[in-house]
Amino acid sequence: MAGSFAQLARAAEQSRDTMLVPKTALETPPLEIHTLGAEVLRQSARRIGKVTEQTRELARDMLRSMYTAKGIGLAAPQVGIHQQLLVIDLDLENAATPPLVLINPEISAASASIDTYEEGCLSIPGVYLDVVRPTAIELSFRDEMGRPRKMKADGLMARCIQHEMDHLNGVLFVDRVTDEAGLQKELKDHGFQRQHVQSVS
């Protein structure tokens, strides 16, 4: 009995570490991150029916690509894969901190309080603009082992999750920017076109 308990404990430990990949830049990341103007960024993502090793390998490749691009969040549609999968890591300096993997995330509640904060995106490199979002959220999702989870998030984590979840619906942060003059200037300065923004109210 003790042996089987030890095996279970070890398996639990390993499952917690399945997403730990080196937080370093690679010469060639495994996945290409698409940029504003690419049609793939505007398509809705499908729910993942069964979480498999293939799902976990995709999450690892997304993390490797995200770390290479020095980002803190990445959604599968950004790499041309229309599945409801996000990876987030707000602690890039600490190799031991595991990233967050969110599969089929759904926000169940959002705070009445909102705040304005500057956002950027790996799909619109160099562009940083203010976006208004709820300060705190509650959500449900499946983790990388397919287990149902719930969590509360506020501050930067809440914002990052909302930003990445927008990608699952084909929405980019620039679509939420209300400062039209600032938006046009930032896009022009970084070689992007205003016509590729689809403003949401």
PDB file of N, CA, C and O in Angstrom, residues 32-70:
ATOM      1  N   GLU A  32       5.144  30.056 -34.711  1.00  0.00           N
ATOM      2  CA  GLU A  32       5.172  31.445 -35.195  1.00  0.00           C
ATOM      3  C   GLU A  32       4.001  32.211 -34.587  1.00  0.00           C
ATOM      4  O   GLU A  32       2.863  31.746 -34.618  1.00  0.00           O
ATOM      5  N   ILE A  33       4.286  33.377 -34.027  1.00  0.00           N
ATOM      6  CA  ILE A  33       3.231  34.224 -33.475  1.00  0.00           C
ATOM      7  C   ILE A  33       2.759  35.175 -34.576  1.00  0.00           C
ATOM      8  O   ILE A  33       3.528  35.964 -35.111  1.00  0.00           O
ATOM      9  N   HIS A  34       1.476  35.062 -34.925  1.00  0.00           N
ATOM     10  CA  HIS A  34       0.914  35.891 -35.998  1.00  0.00           C
ATOM     11  C   HIS A  34       0.668  37.316 -35.505  1.00  0.00           C
ATOM     12  O   HIS A  34       0.408  37.536 -34.324  1.00  0.00           O
ATOM     13  N   THR A  35       0.747  38.281 -36.423  1.00  0.00           N
ATOM     14  CA  THR A  35       0.608  39.684 -36.039  1.00  0.00           C
ATOM     15  C   THR A  35      -0.634  40.317 -36.672  1.00  0.00           C
ATOM     16  O   THR A  35      -1.233  39.758 -37.593  1.00  0.00           O
ATOM     17  N   LEU A  36      -0.992  41.481 -36.138  1.00  0.00           N
ATOM     18  CA  LEU A  36      -2.189  42.217 -36.552  1.00  0.00           C
ATOM     19  C   LEU A  36      -2.281  42.294 -38.081  1.00  0.00           C
ATOM     20  O   LEU A  36      -1.327  42.683 -38.745  1.00  0.00           O
ATOM     21  N   GLY A  37      -3.449  41.921 -38.589  1.00  0.00           N
ATOM     22  CA  GLY A  37      -3.647  41.862 -40.036  1.00  0.00           C
ATOM     23  C   GLY A  37      -3.816  40.426 -40.507  1.00  0.00           C
ATOM     24  O   GLY A  37      -4.414  40.179 -41.557  1.00  0.00           O
ATOM     25  N   ALA A  38      -3.290  39.472 -39.717  1.00  0.00           N
ATOM     26  CA  ALA A  38      -3.430  38.049 -40.067  1.00  0.00           C
ATOM     27  C   ALA A  38      -4.863  37.591 -39.776  1.00  0.00           C
ATOM     28  O   ALA A  38      -5.382  37.838 -38.686  1.00  0.00           O
ATOM     29  N   GLU A  39      -5.459  36.922 -40.738  1.00  0.00           N
ATOM     30  CA  GLU A  39      -6.862  36.488 -40.610  1.00  0.00           C
ATOM     31  C   GLU A  39      -7.055  35.506 -39.450  1.00  0.00           C
ATOM     32  O   GLU A  39      -8.108  35.488 -38.808  1.00  0.00           O
ATOM     33  N   VAL A  40      -6.026  34.705 -39.155  1.00  0.00           N
ATOM     34  CA  VAL A  40      -6.162  33.686 -38.088  1.00  0.00           C
ATOM     35  C   VAL A  40      -6.471  34.314 -36.731  1.00  0.00           C
ATOM     36  O   VAL A  40      -7.097  33.676 -35.882  1.00  0.00           O
ATOM     37  N   LEU A  41      -6.066  35.573 -36.534  1.00  0.00           N
ATOM     38  CA  LEU A  41      -6.305  36.235 -35.244  1.00  0.00           C
ATOM     39  C   LEU A  41      -7.767  36.614 -35.049  1.00  0.00           C
ATOM     40  O   LEU A  41      -8.175  36.960 -33.938  1.00  0.00           O
ATOM     41  N   ARG A  42      -8.553  36.556 -36.122  1.00  0.00           N
ATOM     42  CA  ARG A  42      -9.954  36.991 -36.055  1.00  0.00           C
ATOM     43  C   ARG A  42     -10.940  35.829 -35.998  1.00  0.00           C
ATOM     44  O   ARG A  42     -12.148  36.044 -36.011  1.00  0.00           O
ATOM     45  N   GLN A  43     -10.434  34.613 -35.923  1.00  0.00           N
ATOM     46  CA  GLN A  43     -11.315  33.447 -35.890  1.00  0.00           C
ATOM     47  C   GLN A  43     -11.523  32.981 -34.454  1.00  0.00           C
ATOM     48  O   GLN A  43     -10.611  33.051 -33.635  1.00  0.00           O
ATOM     49  N   SER A  44     -12.724  32.504 -34.164  1.00  0.00           N
ATOM     50  CA  SER A  44     -13.035  32.026 -32.814  1.00  0.00           C
ATOM     51  C   SER A  44     -12.415  30.653 -32.579  1.00  0.00           C
ATOM     52  O   SER A  44     -12.319  29.834 -33.497  1.00  0.00           O
ATOM     53  N   ALA A  45     -12.015  30.422 -31.345  1.00  0.00           N
ATOM     54  CA  ALA A  45     -11.393  29.145 -30.976  1.00  0.00           C
ATOM     55  C   ALA A  45     -12.443  28.144 -30.525  1.00  0.00           C
ATOM     56  O   ALA A  45     -13.479  28.515 -29.970  1.00  0.00           O
ATOM     57  N   ARG A  46     -12.161  26.860 -30.750  1.00  0.00           N
ATOM     58  CA  ARG A  46     -13.078  25.781 -30.353  1.00  0.00           C
ATOM     59  C   ARG A  46     -12.686  25.234 -28.983  1.00  0.00           C
ATOM     60  O   ARG A  46     -11.506  25.205 -28.631  1.00  0.00           O
ATOM     61  N   ARG A  47     -13.688  24.778 -28.255  1.00  0.00           N
ATOM     62  CA  ARG A  47     -13.434  24.131 -26.969  1.00  0.00           C
ATOM     63  C   ARG A  47     -12.633  22.849 -27.192  1.00  0.00           C
ATOM     64  O   ARG A  47     -12.768  22.188 -28.218  1.00  0.00           O
ATOM     65  N   ILE A  48     -11.812  22.513 -26.233  1.00  0.00           N
ATOM     66  CA  ILE A  48     -11.023  21.280 -26.293  1.00  0.00           C
ATOM     67  C   ILE A  48     -11.836  20.182 -25.605  1.00  0.00           C
ATOM     68  O   ILE A  48     -12.198  20.310 -24.428  1.00  0.00           O
ATOM     69  N   GLY A  49     -12.151  19.118 -26.353  1.00  0.00           N
ATOM     70  CA  GLY A  49     -12.988  18.057 -25.812  1.00  0.00           C
ATOM     71  C   GLY A  49     -12.263  17.198 -24.782  1.00  0.00           C
ATOM     72  O   GLY A  49     -12.773  16.954 -23.691  1.00  0.00           O
ATOM     73  N   LYS A  50     -11.057  16.762 -25.119  1.00  0.00           N
ATOM     74  CA  LYS A  50     -10.300  15.884 -24.224  1.00  0.00           C
ATOM     75  C   LYS A  50      -8.874  16.429 -24.118  1.00  0.00           C
ATOM     76  O   LYS A  50      -8.242  16.720 -25.136  1.00  0.00           O
ATOM     77  N   VAL A  51      -8.408  16.569 -22.894  1.00  0.00           N
ATOM     78  CA  VAL A  51      -7.041  17.058 -22.676  1.00  0.00           C
ATOM     79  C   VAL A  51      -6.095  15.863 -22.760  1.00  0.00           C
ATOM     80  O   VAL A  51      -6.204  14.911 -21.985  1.00  0.00           O
ATOM     81  N   THR A  52      -5.183  15.915 -23.712  1.00  0.00           N
ATOM     82  CA  THR A  52      -4.268  14.797 -23.964  1.00  0.00           C
ATOM     83  C   THR A  52      -2.821  15.269 -23.876  1.00  0.00           C
ATOM     84  O   THR A  52      -2.550  16.460 -23.682  1.00  0.00           O
ATOM     85  N   GLU A  53      -1.905  14.336 -24.073  1.00  0.00           N
ATOM     86  CA  GLU A  53      -0.487  14.697 -24.106  1.00  0.00           C
ATOM     87  C   GLU A  53      -0.202  15.664 -25.248  1.00  0.00           C
ATOM     88  O   GLU A  53       0.654  16.536 -25.143  1.00  0.00           O
ATOM     89  N   GLN A  54      -0.965  15.537 -26.317  1.00  0.00           N
ATOM     90  CA  GLN A  54      -0.825  16.467 -27.456  1.00  0.00           C
ATOM     91  C   GLN A  54      -1.183  17.897 -27.015  1.00  0.00           C
ATOM     92  O   GLN A  54      -0.522  18.858 -27.417  1.00  0.00           O
ATOM     93  N   THR A  55      -2.224  18.015 -26.184  1.00  0.00           N
ATOM     94  CA  THR A  55      -2.617  19.326 -25.645  1.00  0.00           C
ATOM     95  C   THR A  55      -1.486  19.896 -24.805  1.00  0.00           C
ATOM     96  O   THR A  55      -1.145  21.084 -24.912  1.00  0.00           O
ATOM     97  N   ARG A  56      -0.905  19.050 -23.965  1.00  0.00           N
ATOM     98  CA  ARG A  56       0.192  19.510 -23.086  1.00  0.00           C
ATOM     99  C   ARG A  56       1.423  19.904 -23.896  1.00  0.00           C
ATOM    100  O   ARG A  56       2.106  20.878 -23.575  1.00  0.00           O
ATOM    101  N   GLU A  57       1.697  19.161 -24.963  1.00  0.00           N
ATOM    102  CA  GLU A  57       2.857  19.496 -25.792  1.00  0.00           C
ATOM    103  C   GLU A  57       2.639  20.828 -26.509  1.00  0.00           C
ATOM    104  O   GLU A  57       3.564  21.631 -26.645  1.00  0.00           O
ATOM    105  N   LEU A  58       1.396  21.080 -26.933  1.00  0.00           N
ATOM    106  CA  LEU A  58       1.078  22.373 -27.542  1.00  0.00           C
ATOM    107  C   LEU A  58       1.308  23.485 -26.516  1.00  0.00           C
ATOM    108  O   LEU A  58       1.900  24.528 -26.840  1.00  0.00           O
ATOM    109  N   ALA A  59       0.855  23.272 -25.272  1.00  0.00           N
ATOM    110  CA  ALA A  59       1.050  24.281 -24.221  1.00  0.00           C
ATOM    111  C   ALA A  59       2.535  24.540 -23.992  1.00  0.00           C
ATOM    112  O   ALA A  59       2.959  25.689 -23.840  1.00  0.00           O
ATOM    113  N   ARG A  60       3.342  23.473 -23.995  1.00  0.00           N
ATOM    114  CA  ARG A  60       4.798  23.643 -23.801  1.00  0.00           C
ATOM    115  C   ARG A  60       5.405  24.444 -24.951  1.00  0.00           C
ATOM    116  O   ARG A  60       6.227  25.333 -24.737  1.00  0.00           O
ATOM    117  N   ASP A  61       4.993  24.110 -26.188  1.00  0.00           N
ATOM    118  CA  ASP A  61       5.520  24.851 -27.351  1.00  0.00           C
ATOM    119  C   ASP A  61       5.080  26.313 -27.306  1.00  0.00           C
ATOM    120  O   ASP A  61       5.841  27.212 -27.686  1.00  0.00           O
ATOM    121  N   MET A  62       3.845  26.555 -26.833  1.00  0.00           N
ATOM    122  CA  MET A  62       3.382  27.935 -26.689  1.00  0.00           C
ATOM    123  C   MET A  62       4.220  28.669 -25.657  1.00  0.00           C
ATOM    124  O   MET A  62       4.604  29.831 -25.853  1.00  0.00           O
ATOM    125  N   LEU A  63       4.533  27.992 -24.551  1.00  0.00           N
ATOM    126  CA  LEU A  63       5.372  28.621 -23.521  1.00  0.00           C
ATOM    127  C   LEU A  63       6.762  28.922 -24.063  1.00  0.00           C
ATOM    128  O   LEU A  63       7.290  30.021 -23.857  1.00  0.00           O
ATOM    129  N   ARG A  64       7.346  27.968 -24.782  1.00  0.00           N
ATOM    130  CA  ARG A  64       8.694  28.193 -25.347  1.00  0.00           C
ATOM    131  C   ARG A  64       8.685  29.399 -26.282  1.00  0.00           C
ATOM    132  O   ARG A  64       9.605  30.217 -26.282  1.00  0.00           O
ATOM    133  N   SER A  65       7.622  29.497 -27.089  1.00  0.00           N
ATOM    134  CA  SER A  65       7.512  30.621 -28.037  1.00  0.00           C
ATOM    135  C   SER A  65       7.272  31.932 -27.297  1.00  0.00           C
ATOM    136  O   SER A  65       7.824  32.977 -27.667  1.00  0.00           O
ATOM    137  N   MET A  66       6.458  31.869 -26.233  1.00  0.00           N
ATOM    138  CA  MET A  66       6.166  33.061 -25.424  1.00  0.00           C
ATOM    139  C   MET A  66       7.424  33.565 -24.725  1.00  0.00           C
ATOM    140  O   MET A  66       7.718  34.767 -24.736  1.00  0.00           O
ATOM    141  N   TYR A  67       8.178  32.649 -24.117  1.00  0.00           N
ATOM    142  CA  TYR A  67       9.410  33.053 -23.418  1.00  0.00           C
ATOM    143  C   TYR A  67      10.418  33.642 -24.406  1.00  0.00           C
ATOM    144  O   TYR A  67      11.117  34.604 -24.098  1.00  0.00           O
ATOM    145  N   THR A  68      10.480  33.057 -25.606  1.00  0.00           N
ATOM    146  CA  THR A  68      11.413  33.567 -26.625  1.00  0.00           C
ATOM    147  C   THR A  68      11.050  35.000 -27.008  1.00  0.00           C
ATOM    148  O   THR A  68      11.920  35.850 -27.211  1.00  0.00           O
ATOM    149  N   ALA A  69       9.745  35.277 -27.059  1.00  0.00           N
ATOM    150  CA  ALA A  69       9.268  36.619 -27.430  1.00  0.00           C
ATOM    151  C   ALA A  69       9.187  37.563 -26.228  1.00  0.00           C
ATOM    152  O   ALA A  69       8.783  38.708 -26.358  1.00  0.00           O
ATOM    153  N   LYS A  70       9.558  37.035 -25.039  1.00  0.00           N
ATOM    154  CA  LYS A  70       9.554  37.822 -23.799  1.00  0.00           C
ATOM    155  C   LYS A  70       8.152  38.344 -23.457  1.00  0.00           C
ATOM    156  O   LYS A  70       7.973  39.509 -23.105  1.00  0.00           O
TER     157      LYS A  70
END
